[in-house]
CSV table of C-alpha atoms in Angstrom, one decimal:
chain,number,residue,atom,x,y,z
A,99,UNK,CA,89.7,15.0,-49.7
A,100,UNK,CA,90.5,12.9,-47.1
A,101,UNK,CA,93.0,15.9,-45.2
A,102,UNK,CA,89.9,18.3,-45.2
A,103,UNK,CA,87.5,15.9,-43.7
A,104,UNK,CA,90.3,14.4,-41.0
A,105,UNK,CA,90.2,18.4,-40.3
A,106,UNK,CA,87.0,18.4,-40.1
A,107,UNK,CA,86.4,15.5,-38.2
A,108,UNK,CA,89.2,17.3,-35.2
A,109,UNK,CA,87.2,20.6,-35.4
A,110,UNK,CA,83.8,18.5,-35.1
A,111,UNK,CA,84.9,16.9,-31.9
A,112,UNK,CA,87.0,19.5,-30.4
A,113,UNK,CA,83.6,21.7,-30.6
A,114,UNK,CA,82.1,19.3,-28.5
A,115,UNK,CA,79.3,18.2,-30.9
A,116,UNK,CA,76.8,15.8,-29.1
A,117,UNK,CA,77.1,13.0,-31.6
A,118,UNK,CA,80.7,13.4,-32.1
A,119,UNK,CA,81.6,10.3,-30.1
A,120,UNK,CA,79.5,8.1,-32.0
A,121,UNK,CA,80.9,9.7,-35.8
A,122,UNK,CA,84.3,8.8,-34.6
A,123,UNK,CA,83.6,5.1,-33.8
A,124,UNK,CA,81.7,5.2,-36.8
A,125,UNK,CA,84.9,6.0,-38.9
A,126,UNK,CA,87.0,3.9,-37.4
A,127,UNK,CA,84.5,0.8,-37.7
A,128,UNK,CA,84.4,1.4,-41.5
A,129,UNK,CA,88.1,0.0,-43.2
A,130,UNK,CA,87.2,1.7,-46.4
A,131,UNK,CA,88.1,5.0,-45.0
A,132,UNK,CA,91.2,6.4,-45.6
A,133,UNK,CA,94.2,6.4,-43.2
A,134,UNK,CA,94.0,10.2,-42.3
A,135,UNK,CA,90.1,10.3,-41.6
A,136,UNK,CA,90.5,6.9,-39.4
A,137,UNK,CA,94.1,8.7,-37.6
A,138,UNK,CA,91.6,11.7,-37.2
A,139,UNK,CA,88.7,9.6,-35.1
A,140,UNK,CA,91.4,8.0,-32.9
A,141,UNK,CA,92.9,11.7,-32.3
A,142,UNK,CA,89.2,13.0,-31.3
A,143,UNK,CA,88.4,9.7,-29.2
A,144,UNK,CA,90.9,10.7,-27.2
A,145,UNK,CA,89.9,14.1,-26.5
A,146,UNK,CA,86.7,12.8,-25.8
A,147,UNK,CA,87.5,10.3,-23.3
A,148,UNK,CA,87.0,12.3,-20.1
A,149,UNK,CA,83.4,13.7,-21.2
A,150,UNK,CA,82.0,10.2,-22.0
A,151,UNK,CA,79.5,8.2,-20.4
A,152,UNK,CA,80.1,4.4,-19.6
A,153,UNK,CA,78.4,2.9,-22.7
A,154,UNK,CA,80.5,5.8,-24.4
A,155,UNK,CA,83.7,4.2,-23.5
A,156,UNK,CA,82.6,0.8,-23.8
A,157,UNK,CA,81.5,1.1,-27.3
A,158,UNK,CA,84.4,3.3,-28.2
A,159,UNK,CA,87.2,1.0,-26.8
A,160,UNK,CA,85.8,-1.7,-29.0
A,161,UNK,CA,85.6,-0.1,-31.9
A,162,UNK,CA,89.7,1.2,-31.1
A,163,UNK,CA,90.2,-2.5,-30.4
A,164,UNK,CA,89.1,-3.3,-33.9
A,165,UNK,CA,91.8,-1.4,-35.5
A,166,UNK,CA,94.5,-1.8,-33.1
A,167,UNK,CA,94.2,-5.4,-33.9
A,168,UNK,CA,93.8,-5.0,-37.6
A,169,UNK,CA,96.1,-4.5,-40.3
A,170,UNK,CA,96.2,-1.3,-40.6
A,171,UNK,CA,99.2,1.9,-40.9
A,172,UNK,CA,101.9,2.4,-38.2
A,173,UNK,CA,100.3,5.8,-37.5
A,174,UNK,CA,96.6,4.9,-37.4
A,175,UNK,CA,97.3,1.6,-34.7
A,176,UNK,CA,99.7,4.2,-32.9
A,177,UNK,CA,96.8,6.8,-31.8
A,178,UNK,CA,94.5,4.3,-31.7
A,179,UNK,CA,96.6,2.3,-29.2
A,180,UNK,CA,97.0,5.9,-27.7
A,181,UNK,CA,93.2,6.5,-27.7
A,182,UNK,CA,92.5,3.1,-25.8
A,183,UNK,CA,95.0,4.1,-23.3
A,184,UNK,CA,92.7,7.4,-22.7
A,185,UNK,CA,89.7,6.0,-22.5
A,186,UNK,CA,90.8,3.3,-19.9
A,187,UNK,CA,92.7,6.3,-18.2
A,188,UNK,CA,88.9,8.5,-18.0
A,189,UNK,CA,87.7,5.5,-16.8
A,190,UNK,CA,89.7,4.4,-13.9
A,191,UNK,CA,90.2,8.4,-13.3
A,192,UNK,CA,85.9,8.1,-12.1
A,193,UNK,CA,86.1,5.1,-10.7
A,194,UNK,CA,85.0,3.1,-13.0
A,195,UNK,CA,85.8,-0.6,-14.3
A,196,UNK,CA,83.7,-1.4,-17.3
A,197,UNK,CA,86.7,-1.4,-19.3
A,198,UNK,CA,88.2,-3.9,-16.8
A,199,UNK,CA,85.8,-6.4,-16.1
A,200,UNK,CA,82.7,-5.8,-18.7
A,201,UNK,CA,85.3,-5.5,-22.0
A,202,UNK,CA,89.1,-7.0,-20.4
A,203,UNK,CA,90.7,-3.5,-22.3
A,204,UNK,CA,93.3,-4.0,-19.5
A,205,UNK,CA,94.3,-7.2,-20.5
A,206,UNK,CA,94.4,-7.1,-23.7
A,207,UNK,CA,97.3,-4.2,-23.1
A,208,UNK,CA,98.8,-6.5,-20.9
A,209,UNK,CA,98.9,-9.4,-23.3
A,210,UNK,CA,100.0,-7.4,-26.8
A,211,UNK,CA,102.8,-5.0,-24.4
A,212,UNK,CA,104.6,-8.8,-23.2
A,213,UNK,CA,103.8,-10.9,-26.1
A,214,UNK,CA,102.9,-8.7,-29.3
A,215,UNK,CA,105.0,-7.9,-32.3
A,216,UNK,CA,108.1,-5.3,-31.5
A,217,UNK,CA,104.7,-2.5,-33.2
A,218,UNK,CA,102.0,-3.7,-31.2
A,219,UNK,CA,104.7,-4.2,-27.6
A,220,UNK,CA,105.6,-0.4,-28.1
A,221,UNK,CA,102.2,0.7,-28.5
A,222,UNK,CA,100.5,-1.3,-26.4
A,223,UNK,CA,103.2,-0.4,-23.1
A,224,UNK,CA,102.6,3.5,-23.9
A,225,UNK,CA,98.7,3.0,-23.7
A,226,UNK,CA,99.0,0.9,-20.7
A,227,UNK,CA,101.3,3.7,-18.9
A,228,UNK,CA,98.7,6.5,-20.3
A,229,UNK,CA,96.1,4.6,-18.7
A,230,UNK,CA,97.3,4.4,-15.2
A,231,UNK,CA,98.5,7.9,-14.5
A,232,UNK,CA,95.0,9.3,-13.1
A,233,UNK,CA,93.8,6.0,-11.9
A,234,UNK,CA,91.8,6.0,-8.6
A,235,UNK,CA,91.9,2.9,-6.6
A,236,UNK,CA,88.6,1.8,-5.3
A,237,UNK,CA,88.1,-1.7,-6.4
A,238,UNK,CA,90.0,-5.1,-6.8
A,239,UNK,CA,90.1,-6.1,-10.3
A,240,UNK,CA,91.9,-1.7,-10.5
A,241,UNK,CA,94.0,-3.0,-7.9
A,242,UNK,CA,95.0,-6.5,-9.5
A,243,UNK,CA,95.3,-4.7,-12.7
A,244,UNK,CA,97.2,-2.0,-11.9
A,245,UNK,CA,100.1,-4.0,-10.1
A,246,UNK,CA,99.9,-6.4,-13.1
A,247,UNK,CA,100.9,-3.3,-15.4
A,248,UNK,CA,103.6,-1.9,-13.2
A,249,UNK,CA,105.2,-5.1,-13.1
A,250,UNK,CA,105.1,-5.7,-16.7
A,251,UNK,CA,106.5,-2.7,-17.3
A,252,UNK,CA,109.3,-2.8,-15.1
A,253,UNK,CA,109.6,-6.2,-16.6
A,254,UNK,CA,109.4,-4.5,-20.2
A,255,UNK,CA,112.3,-1.7,-18.5
A,256,UNK,CA,114.6,-4.7,-17.4
A,257,UNK,CA,113.8,-7.6,-20.5
A,258,UNK,CA,112.9,-6.0,-23.9
A,259,UNK,CA,113.7,-7.4,-26.6
A,260,UNK,CA,114.2,-5.3,-29.9
A,261,UNK,CA,115.6,-1.8,-30.9
A,262,UNK,CA,115.9,0.8,-28.3
A,263,UNK,CA,112.2,2.4,-29.5
A,264,UNK,CA,110.7,-0.8,-27.8
A,265,UNK,CA,112.6,-0.3,-24.1
A,266,UNK,CA,112.1,4.0,-24.5
A,267,UNK,CA,108.4,2.8,-24.9
A,268,UNK,CA,108.7,0.8,-21.3
A,269,UNK,CA,110.6,3.2,-19.8
A,270,UNK,CA,108.2,6.4,-21.2
A,271,UNK,CA,105.1,4.1,-19.5
A,272,UNK,CA,106.8,3.2,-16.3
A,273,UNK,CA,107.2,6.7,-15.4
A,274,UNK,CA,103.5,7.3,-16.2
A,275,UNK,CA,102.3,4.6,-13.9
A,276,UNK,CA,105.0,5.2,-11.7
A,277,UNK,CA,106.2,1.8,-11.8
A,278,UNK,CA,108.5,1.5,-8.4
A,279,UNK,CA,109.6,-1.3,-9.7
A,280,UNK,CA,111.0,-0.3,-12.2
A,281,UNK,CA,113.0,2.6,-10.8
A,282,UNK,CA,116.4,0.2,-9.8
A,283,UNK,CA,116.6,-0.9,-14.0
A,284,UNK,CA,116.2,2.5,-14.5
A,285,UNK,CA,118.7,4.1,-12.7
A,286,UNK,CA,120.9,1.6,-14.1
A,287,UNK,CA,120.2,3.0,-17.6
A,288,UNK,CA,121.2,6.6,-16.4
A,289,UNK,CA,124.2,5.7,-15.7
A,290,UNK,CA,125.5,3.2,-18.2
A,291,UNK,CA,126.9,6.1,-20.3
A,292,UNK,CA,127.4,3.0,-23.1
A,293,UNK,CA,123.9,3.1,-24.0
A,294,UNK,CA,122.8,5.8,-26.3
A,295,UNK,CA,121.4,9.2,-25.4
A,296,UNK,CA,118.1,8.9,-26.4
A,297,UNK,CA,117.5,5.9,-24.6
A,298,UNK,CA,118.8,7.9,-21.2
A,299,UNK,CA,116.8,11.0,-21.8
A,300,UNK,CA,114.0,8.7,-22.1
A,301,UNK,CA,115.0,7.4,-18.5
A,302,UNK,CA,115.4,11.0,-17.1
A,303,UNK,CA,112.0,11.9,-17.9
A,304,UNK,CA,110.7,8.9,-16.8
A,305,UNK,CA,112.1,9.3,-13.4
A,306,UNK,CA,110.8,13.1,-13.1
A,307,UNK,CA,107.8,11.5,-13.7
A,308,UNK,CA,107.1,9.3,-11.0
A,309,UNK,CA,107.2,12.1,-8.3
A,310,UNK,CA,109.6,11.1,-5.8
A,311,UNK,CA,112.8,11.8,-5.6
A,312,UNK,CA,115.1,9.2,-3.1
A,313,UNK,CA,118.9,9.9,-3.0
A,314,UNK,CA,120.0,7.4,-5.5
A,315,UNK,CA,117.4,9.0,-8.0
A,316,UNK,CA,118.5,13.2,-6.9
A,317,UNK,CA,122.4,11.9,-7.4
A,318,UNK,CA,121.8,10.2,-10.9
A,319,UNK,CA,119.7,12.7,-12.1
A,320,UNK,CA,122.1,15.4,-11.1
A,321,UNK,CA,125.1,13.2,-12.5
A,322,UNK,CA,123.5,13.1,-15.7
A,323,UNK,CA,122.5,17.0,-15.2
A,324,UNK,CA,126.5,18.1,-15.5
A,325,UNK,CA,127.0,15.7,-18.7
A,326,UNK,CA,127.6,18.3,-22.0
A,327,UNK,CA,128.8,15.5,-24.3
A,328,UNK,CA,125.0,15.0,-24.6
A,329,UNK,CA,122.6,18.0,-24.8
A,330,UNK,CA,119.5,15.0,-24.7
A,331,UNK,CA,120.8,13.3,-21.7
A,332,UNK,CA,121.7,16.6,-19.7
A,333,UNK,CA,118.5,18.3,-20.8
A,334,UNK,CA,115.5,16.1,-19.8
A,335,UNK,CA,118.0,15.4,-16.0
A,336,UNK,CA,117.5,18.4,-15.8
A,337,UNK,CA,114.0,19.4,-16.6
A,338,UNK,CA,113.2,16.3,-14.3
A,339,UNK,CA,115.2,17.8,-11.0
A,340,UNK,CA,113.1,20.7,-11.2
A,341,UNK,CA,110.0,18.5,-11.8
A,342,UNK,CA,110.8,16.8,-8.6
A,343,UNK,CA,111.4,20.1,-6.6
A,344,UNK,CA,115.0,18.6,-5.6
A,345,UNK,CA,116.3,21.5,-3.0
A,346,UNK,CA,120.3,20.1,-4.0
A,347,UNK,CA,119.9,20.4,-7.4
A,348,UNK,CA,119.4,24.3,-7.4
A,349,UNK,CA,122.7,24.7,-6.1
A,350,UNK,CA,124.0,22.2,-9.2
A,351,UNK,CA,122.4,24.4,-11.5
A,352,UNK,CA,123.0,27.9,-10.5
A,353,UNK,CA,126.9,26.4,-10.5
A,354,UNK,CA,126.3,25.8,-14.2
A,355,UNK,CA,125.1,29.0,-15.1
A,356,UNK,CA,128.4,30.6,-14.2
A,357,UNK,CA,130.5,28.7,-16.4
A,358,UNK,CA,129.7,29.6,-20.2
A,359,UNK,CA,126.4,26.9,-21.1
A,360,UNK,CA,125.5,26.2,-24.7
A,361,UNK,CA,122.4,28.0,-25.8
A,362,UNK,CA,120.1,24.7,-25.1
A,363,UNK,CA,121.9,24.3,-21.3
A,364,UNK,CA,121.1,27.7,-21.0
A,365,UNK,CA,117.6,27.4,-21.5
A,366,UNK,CA,117.1,24.1,-19.7
A,367,UNK,CA,118.8,25.1,-16.8
A,368,UNK,CA,116.9,28.5,-16.4
A,369,UNK,CA,114.0,27.3,-17.2
A,370,UNK,CA,114.2,24.9,-14.9
A,371,UNK,CA,115.2,27.4,-12.1
A,372,UNK,CA,112.3,29.5,-12.6
A,373,UNK,CA,110.3,25.9,-11.3
A,374,UNK,CA,112.0,25.6,-8.0
A,375,UNK,CA,110.8,28.4,-6.0
A,376,UNK,CA,114.1,29.4,-4.6
A,377,UNK,CA,115.4,32.6,-3.8
A,378,UNK,CA,118.9,32.3,-4.6
A,379,UNK,CA,117.7,31.3,-7.9
A,380,UNK,CA,115.5,34.7,-8.3
A,381,UNK,CA,118.7,36.2,-7.5
A,382,UNK,CA,120.5,34.8,-9.9
A,383,UNK,CA,118.1,34.9,-12.5
A,384,UNK,CA,118.0,39.0,-11.7
A,385,UNK,CA,121.6,39.5,-12.0
A,386,UNK,CA,121.1,37.6,-15.6
A,387,UNK,CA,117.9,39.9,-16.9
A,388,UNK,CA,119.6,43.2,-15.8
A,389,UNK,CA,123.3,42.5,-17.7
A,390,UNK,CA,123.0,43.9,-21.1
A,391,UNK,CA,126.9,42.5,-21.6
A,392,UNK,CA,124.8,38.8,-21.2
A,393,UNK,CA,123.4,39.5,-24.9
A,394,UNK,CA,119.2,39.2,-26.0
A,395,UNK,CA,119.3,35.5,-25.7
A,396,UNK,CA,120.2,35.5,-22.1
A,397,UNK,CA,118.5,37.9,-20.7
A,398,UNK,CA,115.0,36.5,-22.5
A,399,UNK,CA,115.2,33.4,-21.2
A,400,UNK,CA,115.9,34.9,-17.7
A,401,UNK,CA,112.9,36.9,-17.9
A,402,UNK,CA,110.7,33.7,-19.2
A,403,UNK,CA,112.0,31.7,-16.0
A,404,UNK,CA,111.1,34.9,-13.6
A,405,UNK,CA,107.5,34.4,-15.3
A,406,UNK,CA,107.8,30.9,-13.8
A,407,UNK,CA,109.0,31.8,-10.4
A,408,UNK,CA,105.6,34.1,-10.0
A,409,UNK,CA,102.8,31.7,-11.3
A,410,UNK,CA,101.0,30.7,-9.3
A,411,UNK,CA,99.8,27.4,-11.2
A,412,UNK,CA,103.6,26.1,-10.6
A,413,UNK,CA,103.3,24.2,-7.5
A,414,UNK,CA,106.8,25.6,-6.5
A,415,UNK,CA,106.1,28.6,-7.3
A,416,UNK,CA,107.2,32.1,-5.5
A,417,UNK,CA,104.3,33.2,-5.6
A,418,UNK,CA,103.2,30.7,-3.4
A,419,UNK,CA,105.1,31.7,-0.1
A,420,UNK,CA,102.8,34.5,0.3
A,421,UNK,CA,101.1,31.9,2.6
A,422,UNK,CA,104.7,30.7,3.7
A,423,UNK,CA,106.3,31.8,7.1
A,424,UNK,CA,109.7,32.9,5.2
A,425,UNK,CA,107.9,35.1,3.4
A,426,UNK,CA,109.8,38.2,5.0
A,427,UNK,CA,113.0,36.8,3.6
A,428,UNK,CA,111.5,36.7,0.1
A,429,UNK,CA,110.3,39.8,-0.3
A,430,UNK,CA,113.4,41.4,-1.9
A,431,UNK,CA,113.5,38.3,-4.4
A,432,UNK,CA,110.5,39.2,-5.5
A,433,UNK,CA,109.8,42.6,-5.4
A,434,UNK,CA,112.9,42.7,-7.5
A,435,UNK,CA,111.1,40.1,-9.8
A,436,UNK,CA,108.2,42.4,-10.3
A,437,UNK,CA,110.3,45.7,-10.9
A,438,UNK,CA,112.6,43.9,-14.4
A,439,UNK,CA,111.3,45.0,-17.3
């Protein structure tokens, strides 16, 4: 049945079969295929995008474009837009311009994100953000697309028509694309407690994705991280602060642990502390992990957070301090972390 076929196609693509790109493209071009199978084909092309040749990306982009201009289900169209973003992202990351020059996919996404229906604007905005996440600026056409896309996303954050989920798409895409022109609009939404908590949480996540914490951004996220009525805002702001590595935020988070946070808040705070690589965080987490009166949940989360502190995959991990000049001052904290059982 269609479920079995969709699963088989995804596994085939994941195994890296030589003709997986051709097969997925053929499925998308066949309008008689069931929706679950077409959805699987779009996902497969997303997964395979980085390993495609230029010709394969061009053909895949054409197949995906045929799907998104059709009248398919939201599920298939949405995944196809996202796959289109992934295929364009892979091309731009390698310095290619095929999908900007030979097949104007970038122009197509910008047009749909500005002037399409609510559904089209939502999907196209997200695809544009995905496309720009790792773009290599090596050609004039790339620079033009990047500038126009970032300007469009900033416009969308401030002026998008429709429900909050449409605005949220521009917000998330602006974060992926690092659209600095959108920052003032993002900060305005985050600071407006009358806006929906889910939208504000998307804003916090987008600010964390942009990779730079100026003073206004840091203050806005720190204020949002202290909010208790809206757990979604608090959690997203806390994660954003940890992603940005804002030093002042570590002290704020430590203060929050002194109260009686909810489980969700404790999870976000403790795990975020684990990403700062700050010896203050290590000392506090050690205390929590050894406190038998704190409960199993609290101790378990603290131990997981300490794993983050020591994981060299994290850029702010304390494990990276082994080559730093101040390593001697951090050694007691490190020793305590390794001694925890």
